[in-house]
Every structure is written in C-alpha cells, then in structure tokens.
Short mmCIF file of C-alpha atoms in Angstrom, two decimals:
data_model
loop_
_atom_site.label_atom_id
_atom_site.label_comp_id
_atom_site.label_asym_id
_atom_site.label_seq_id
_atom_site.Cartn_x
_atom_site.Cartn_y
_atom_site.Cartn_z
CA MET A 166 -24.77 -14.52 9.20
CA ASN A 167 -24.75 -14.25 13.06
CA LYS A 168 -25.78 -10.53 13.62
CA LEU A 169 -25.11 -10.95 17.32
CA LYS A 170 -21.43 -11.21 16.49
CA LEU A 171 -21.64 -7.88 14.67
CA SER A 172 -22.28 -5.77 17.71
CA GLY A 173 -20.53 -3.90 20.49
CA ILE A 174 -16.90 -3.09 20.91
CA TYR A 175 -14.80 -4.23 17.95
CA PRO A 176 -11.11 -4.20 18.99
CA ILE A 177 -8.53 -3.98 16.23
CA SER A 178 -5.14 -5.28 17.10
CA PRO A 179 -2.24 -2.79 17.20
CA HIS A 180 0.20 -2.55 14.26
CA TYR A 181 3.13 -1.96 16.65
CA ILE A 182 4.71 -4.65 18.77
CA LYS A 183 6.84 -4.38 21.94
CA SER A 184 7.38 -8.09 22.15
CA ASP A 185 5.45 -11.16 21.02
CA ASP A 186 4.38 -11.98 24.57
CA ASP A 187 3.22 -8.46 25.34
CA TYR A 188 1.31 -8.30 22.06
CA LEU A 189 -0.43 -11.62 22.58
CA GLU A 190 -1.24 -10.89 26.25
CA LYS A 191 -2.96 -7.62 25.11
CA CYS A 192 -4.88 -9.48 22.47
CA PHE A 193 -5.80 -12.30 24.87
CA ASN A 194 -7.08 -9.82 27.43
CA ALA A 195 -9.27 -8.10 24.75
CA ILE A 196 -10.60 -11.35 23.43
CA THR A 197 -11.49 -12.64 26.83
CA SER A 198 -13.26 -9.46 27.92
CA GLY A 199 -16.72 -10.47 26.70
CA ILE A 200 -16.42 -8.98 23.07
CA ASN A 201 -18.17 -10.56 20.07
CA ILE A 202 -15.76 -9.73 17.36
CA PHE A 203 -11.99 -9.04 16.99
CA GLN A 204 -9.85 -7.96 14.01
CA PHE A 205 -6.27 -8.90 13.36
CA ARG A 206 -4.59 -5.98 11.44
CA SER A 207 -0.90 -6.39 10.69
CA PRO A 208 0.25 -4.22 7.81
CA TYR A 209 3.87 -4.08 8.87
CA PHE A 210 4.50 -7.56 10.05
CA SER A 211 6.38 -10.31 8.08
CA MET A 212 4.36 -13.24 6.94
CA ARG A 213 6.18 -15.50 9.40
CA LYS A 214 5.28 -13.01 12.28
CA LYS A 215 1.62 -12.86 11.07
CA ARG A 216 1.32 -16.64 10.96
CA TYR A 217 2.76 -17.07 14.51
CA LEU A 218 0.65 -14.36 16.08
CA LEU A 219 -2.50 -15.23 14.21
CA GLY A 220 -2.12 -18.88 15.12
CA GLU A 221 -2.38 -17.94 18.80
CA ILE A 222 -5.08 -15.31 18.34
CA TYR A 223 -7.21 -17.82 16.34
CA LYS A 224 -7.07 -20.27 19.19
CA TYR A 225 -8.13 -17.53 21.69
CA CYS A 226 -11.12 -16.67 19.51
CA LEU A 227 -12.21 -20.25 19.08
CA ASN A 228 -11.96 -20.92 22.84
CA PHE A 229 -14.02 -17.79 23.79
CA ASP A 230 -16.45 -17.87 20.87
CA VAL A 231 -15.29 -14.55 19.34
CA GLN A 232 -15.55 -13.94 15.61
CA LEU A 233 -12.12 -13.36 14.11
CA ILE A 234 -11.74 -10.95 11.24
CA ILE A 235 -8.49 -10.63 9.29
CA ASN A 236 -7.82 -7.25 7.65
CA ASN A 237 -7.32 -7.30 3.87
CA ASP A 238 -5.55 -10.66 3.53
CA TYR A 239 -8.19 -13.07 2.26
CA ASN A 240 -5.58 -15.69 1.40
CA LEU A 241 -4.56 -15.63 5.02
CA ALA A 242 -8.17 -15.79 6.21
CA SER A 243 -8.69 -18.91 4.05
CA LEU A 244 -6.26 -20.75 6.26
CA TYR A 245 -8.31 -20.19 9.47
CA GLU A 246 -11.67 -21.91 9.40
CA GLY A 247 -14.54 -19.59 10.25
CA SER A 248 -12.52 -16.42 10.08
CA GLY A 249 -13.79 -13.49 8.07
CA VAL A 250 -11.95 -10.74 6.15
CA HIS A 251 -12.23 -6.93 6.12
CA ILE A 252 -11.66 -5.36 2.71
CA GLY A 253 -11.69 -1.96 1.02
CA LYS A 254 -12.68 -0.65 -2.41
CA ARG A 255 -9.18 -1.22 -3.84
CA ASP A 256 -9.21 -4.88 -3.06
CA LEU A 257 -10.18 -7.70 -5.52
CA PRO A 258 -13.77 -8.27 -6.60
CA ILE A 259 -15.87 -9.70 -3.78
CA LYS A 260 -16.90 -12.71 -5.99
CA LEU A 261 -13.18 -13.64 -6.40
CA ILE A 262 -12.52 -13.24 -2.65
CA LYS A 263 -15.52 -15.51 -1.93
CA SER A 264 -14.14 -18.17 -4.28
CA VAL A 265 -10.99 -18.22 -2.09
CA ILE A 266 -12.39 -18.11 1.44
CA GLY A 267 -15.90 -19.58 0.83
CA THR A 268 -19.36 -18.13 0.54
CA ASP A 269 -20.22 -18.55 4.23
CA ARG A 270 -17.46 -16.23 5.66
CA LEU A 271 -18.11 -12.81 7.03
CA ILE A 272 -16.77 -9.98 4.88
CA GLY A 273 -16.55 -6.42 6.10
CA PHE A 274 -16.13 -3.46 3.81
CA SER A 275 -14.48 -0.07 4.47
CA CYS A 276 -16.44 2.79 2.97
CA GLY A 277 -14.04 5.38 4.46
CA GLY A 278 -15.69 8.81 4.28
CA GLU A 279 -17.38 8.21 0.88
CA ILE A 280 -21.00 7.44 0.13
CA ILE A 281 -21.24 3.84 -1.06
CA ASP A 282 -24.38 2.16 -2.35
CA LEU A 283 -25.27 -0.15 0.57
CA ASN A 284 -27.81 -2.05 -1.60
CA GLN A 285 -24.94 -3.01 -3.92
CA LEU A 286 -22.83 -4.08 -1.05
CA LYS A 287 -25.64 -6.25 0.27
CA GLU A 288 -26.23 -7.81 -3.14
CA ASN A 289 -22.55 -8.60 -3.32
CA GLY A 290 -22.60 -10.41 -0.03
CA ILE A 291 -21.05 -7.92 2.26
CA SER A 292 -21.79 -8.69 5.94
CA TYR A 293 -21.15 -5.30 7.46
CA TYR A 294 -19.55 -1.96 6.56
CA SER A 295 -17.40 0.58 8.33
CA ILE A 296 -17.24 4.31 8.04
CA GLY A 297 -14.42 6.52 9.28
CA ALA A 298 -12.35 8.12 10.43
CA TYR A 299 -14.79 9.43 13.05
CA ALA A 300 -11.89 11.56 14.54
CA LYS A 301 -8.15 12.03 13.85
CA SER A 302 -6.67 8.58 13.76
CA LEU A 303 -3.22 7.55 14.77
CA THR A 304 -3.65 4.18 12.98
CA LYS A 305 -4.67 5.62 9.61
CA THR A 306 -3.06 9.05 9.52
CA ASN A 307 -4.10 9.76 5.92
CA ALA A 308 -7.83 9.02 6.62
CA GLU A 309 -10.15 12.05 6.32
CA GLU A 310 -12.50 12.63 9.18
CA LEU A 311 -16.18 11.95 8.62
CA THR A 312 -18.62 14.75 8.14
CA GLN A 313 -21.96 14.67 10.08
CA GLU A 314 -23.72 14.79 6.74
CA THR A 315 -22.05 11.59 5.55
CA ILE A 316 -22.76 9.79 8.78
CA LYS A 317 -26.44 10.80 8.69
CA LYS A 318 -26.82 9.56 5.07
CA TYR A 319 -25.66 6.18 6.18
CA CYS A 320 -27.92 6.19 9.19
CA ASP A 321 -30.88 6.94 6.96
CA ASN A 322 -30.09 3.97 4.74
CA ASN A 323 -28.86 1.42 7.21
CA ASP A 324 -29.70 -2.01 5.79
CA LEU A 325 -26.40 -3.52 6.87
CA PRO A 326 -24.69 -3.56 10.30
CA MET A 327 -22.69 -0.37 10.60
CA CYS A 328 -19.32 0.09 12.33
CA ILE A 329 -17.80 3.49 13.16
CA ILE A 330 -14.09 3.57 13.15
CA GLY A 331 -11.19 5.92 13.56
CA GLY A 332 -9.73 7.84 16.46
CA LEU A 333 -12.31 6.63 18.99
CA ASP A 334 -11.43 6.86 22.65
CA MET A 335 -13.07 7.74 26.03
CA SER A 336 -13.32 11.42 24.95
CA ASN A 337 -15.59 10.85 21.97
CA ILE A 338 -17.25 7.45 22.02
CA GLU A 339 -20.33 8.94 23.69
CA SER A 340 -20.83 11.36 20.84
CA ALA A 341 -20.40 8.60 18.26
CA MET A 342 -23.10 6.58 19.84
CA LYS A 343 -25.74 9.12 18.95
CA TYR A 344 -25.61 7.69 15.44
CA ARG A 345 -26.42 4.27 16.85
CA PRO A 346 -23.75 2.15 15.21
CA ASP A 347 -23.96 -1.63 15.59
CA MET A 348 -20.20 -1.72 16.25
CA VAL A 349 -17.44 0.69 17.39
CA ALA A 350 -13.99 -0.26 16.22
CA ILE A 351 -11.16 0.90 18.44
CA CYS A 352 -7.41 0.24 18.25
CA ASN A 353 -5.25 2.80 20.18
CA GLY A 354 -8.07 3.61 22.53
CA ILE A 355 -7.71 0.01 23.83
CA PHE A 356 -4.21 -1.12 23.17
CA ASN A 357 -2.15 2.06 23.74
CA GLN A 358 -1.82 1.17 27.50
CA ASP A 359 -0.55 -1.45 29.87
CA LYS A 360 -1.88 -4.94 29.16
CA ASP A 361 -3.42 -5.20 32.61
CA ARG A 362 -5.80 -2.35 31.85
CA ILE A 363 -7.27 -3.79 28.64
CA LYS A 364 -10.27 -5.61 30.14
CA GLU A 365 -11.23 -2.68 32.37
CA THR A 366 -11.03 -0.23 29.47
CA ILE A 367 -13.22 -2.42 27.20
CA LYS A 368 -15.73 -2.75 30.10
CA LYS A 369 -15.92 0.96 30.36
CA PHE A 370 -16.41 1.39 26.65
CA GLN A 371 -19.18 -1.26 26.61
CA GLU A 372 -20.91 0.41 29.50
CA ILE A 373 -21.13 3.68 27.51
CA ILE A 374 -22.48 1.77 24.49
CA ASP A 375 -25.08 -0.03 26.66
CA ALA A 376 -26.18 3.24 28.28
CA LYS A 377 -26.73 4.88 24.84
CA SER A 378 -28.38 1.87 23.11
#
C-alpha cells in the first residue's frame, strides 16, 4: 500500500451533472491540481453514463499518477486496473470483494459516525477508513454529524490512515485539521462552483492542511 497516496485533499466527484463536458472538465481540473487520490461517486448515473465518464477519469488519473477510488461498485472497479473501491458496512464481505478486484487493490471503509474496531478492519485488509459527516452534508443528507467524542476515540487508536468527510468547506476545514486526519474528503466544497476555480480552491484547501500538519 502506497501511504503517500492516502494523504491530503481527497476530492469526491459530484453526483449531479450539468453536461458531460462540464463534469469531465471539473474532474480533470481536480485531478491535475496536484492531488494524490480521487473518488468517483455516481449513485444516480446509468451504467452507460458511469462507464463513459469513468473511462475518461481513469485516463486522467493514469496520466497524472492519481489513485482512483470507485465508490461502492467493486465490479466496476475490477474493470479498471489499479483502481480501488470505497465500501460501507452494508456491502459484501471484504474477502468476497477482494476475490473480484484482487488482493492488491486499495479498499476504503466508511465508518460513518459509529465506533468500528480498527484492528478488525486492518486484519481484513482495509487500506484506510473514513468518518463523518463532520458537518451537515449536502451529499449525504441522512448522515449524522460526528461528535467530538467519536472523533477523539478514533484519533486515540489510529492504526490506519484516517479520512474525515462530510460537509467540509473553507469555513470548517481548519477546525477539522486539529484532529490530524491523513485525508480530507470534499465534494461540494470543491465542485459546487465554476470549473475554472477548481484548481485554485484545492490549492487553498491544501495550504490550510499544510499549515496545520
């Protein structure tokens, strides 16, 4: 596992789409901004749409040495060599997922706001975990916000790379960094703006992270 890839700003692609070209330009600008890792999340797209968009995004990630993670769909991830998958507790057993995508792929795990045994995740081959929502999220409207107690428990037992997710933007990323996460996952805080501002926004986020590291 390349831990250098599991660090910094972790953009998650938007679940809404204005046009294919606009969507892909936004993703391209994020992927070419100097990030290490990028997640493709597409819960409302048809499989045909997913395959088209992902085909382009996969090429961007290969060309710019960015680790691609595909949300939930391990069968889709198996079609793109080197891509990882991000799963939750309702998904299939990790052993079965590994039998489909291979044992060398990165697997992220969503803990949500619950306390999950990190040792068990590590034994099962999980590469990193996410906790959230840190704040009210427009992407996952039903996600409960994290309590400080929950975050601190994870910080005290942090054997795996940790990602904080959910409702993060310029107004709260600095407060999130006091917990020293390895990654900060952001969707609307990056993509809910004109495509020409994506790189500048990510640079500002990364400057805040670097200042607090």
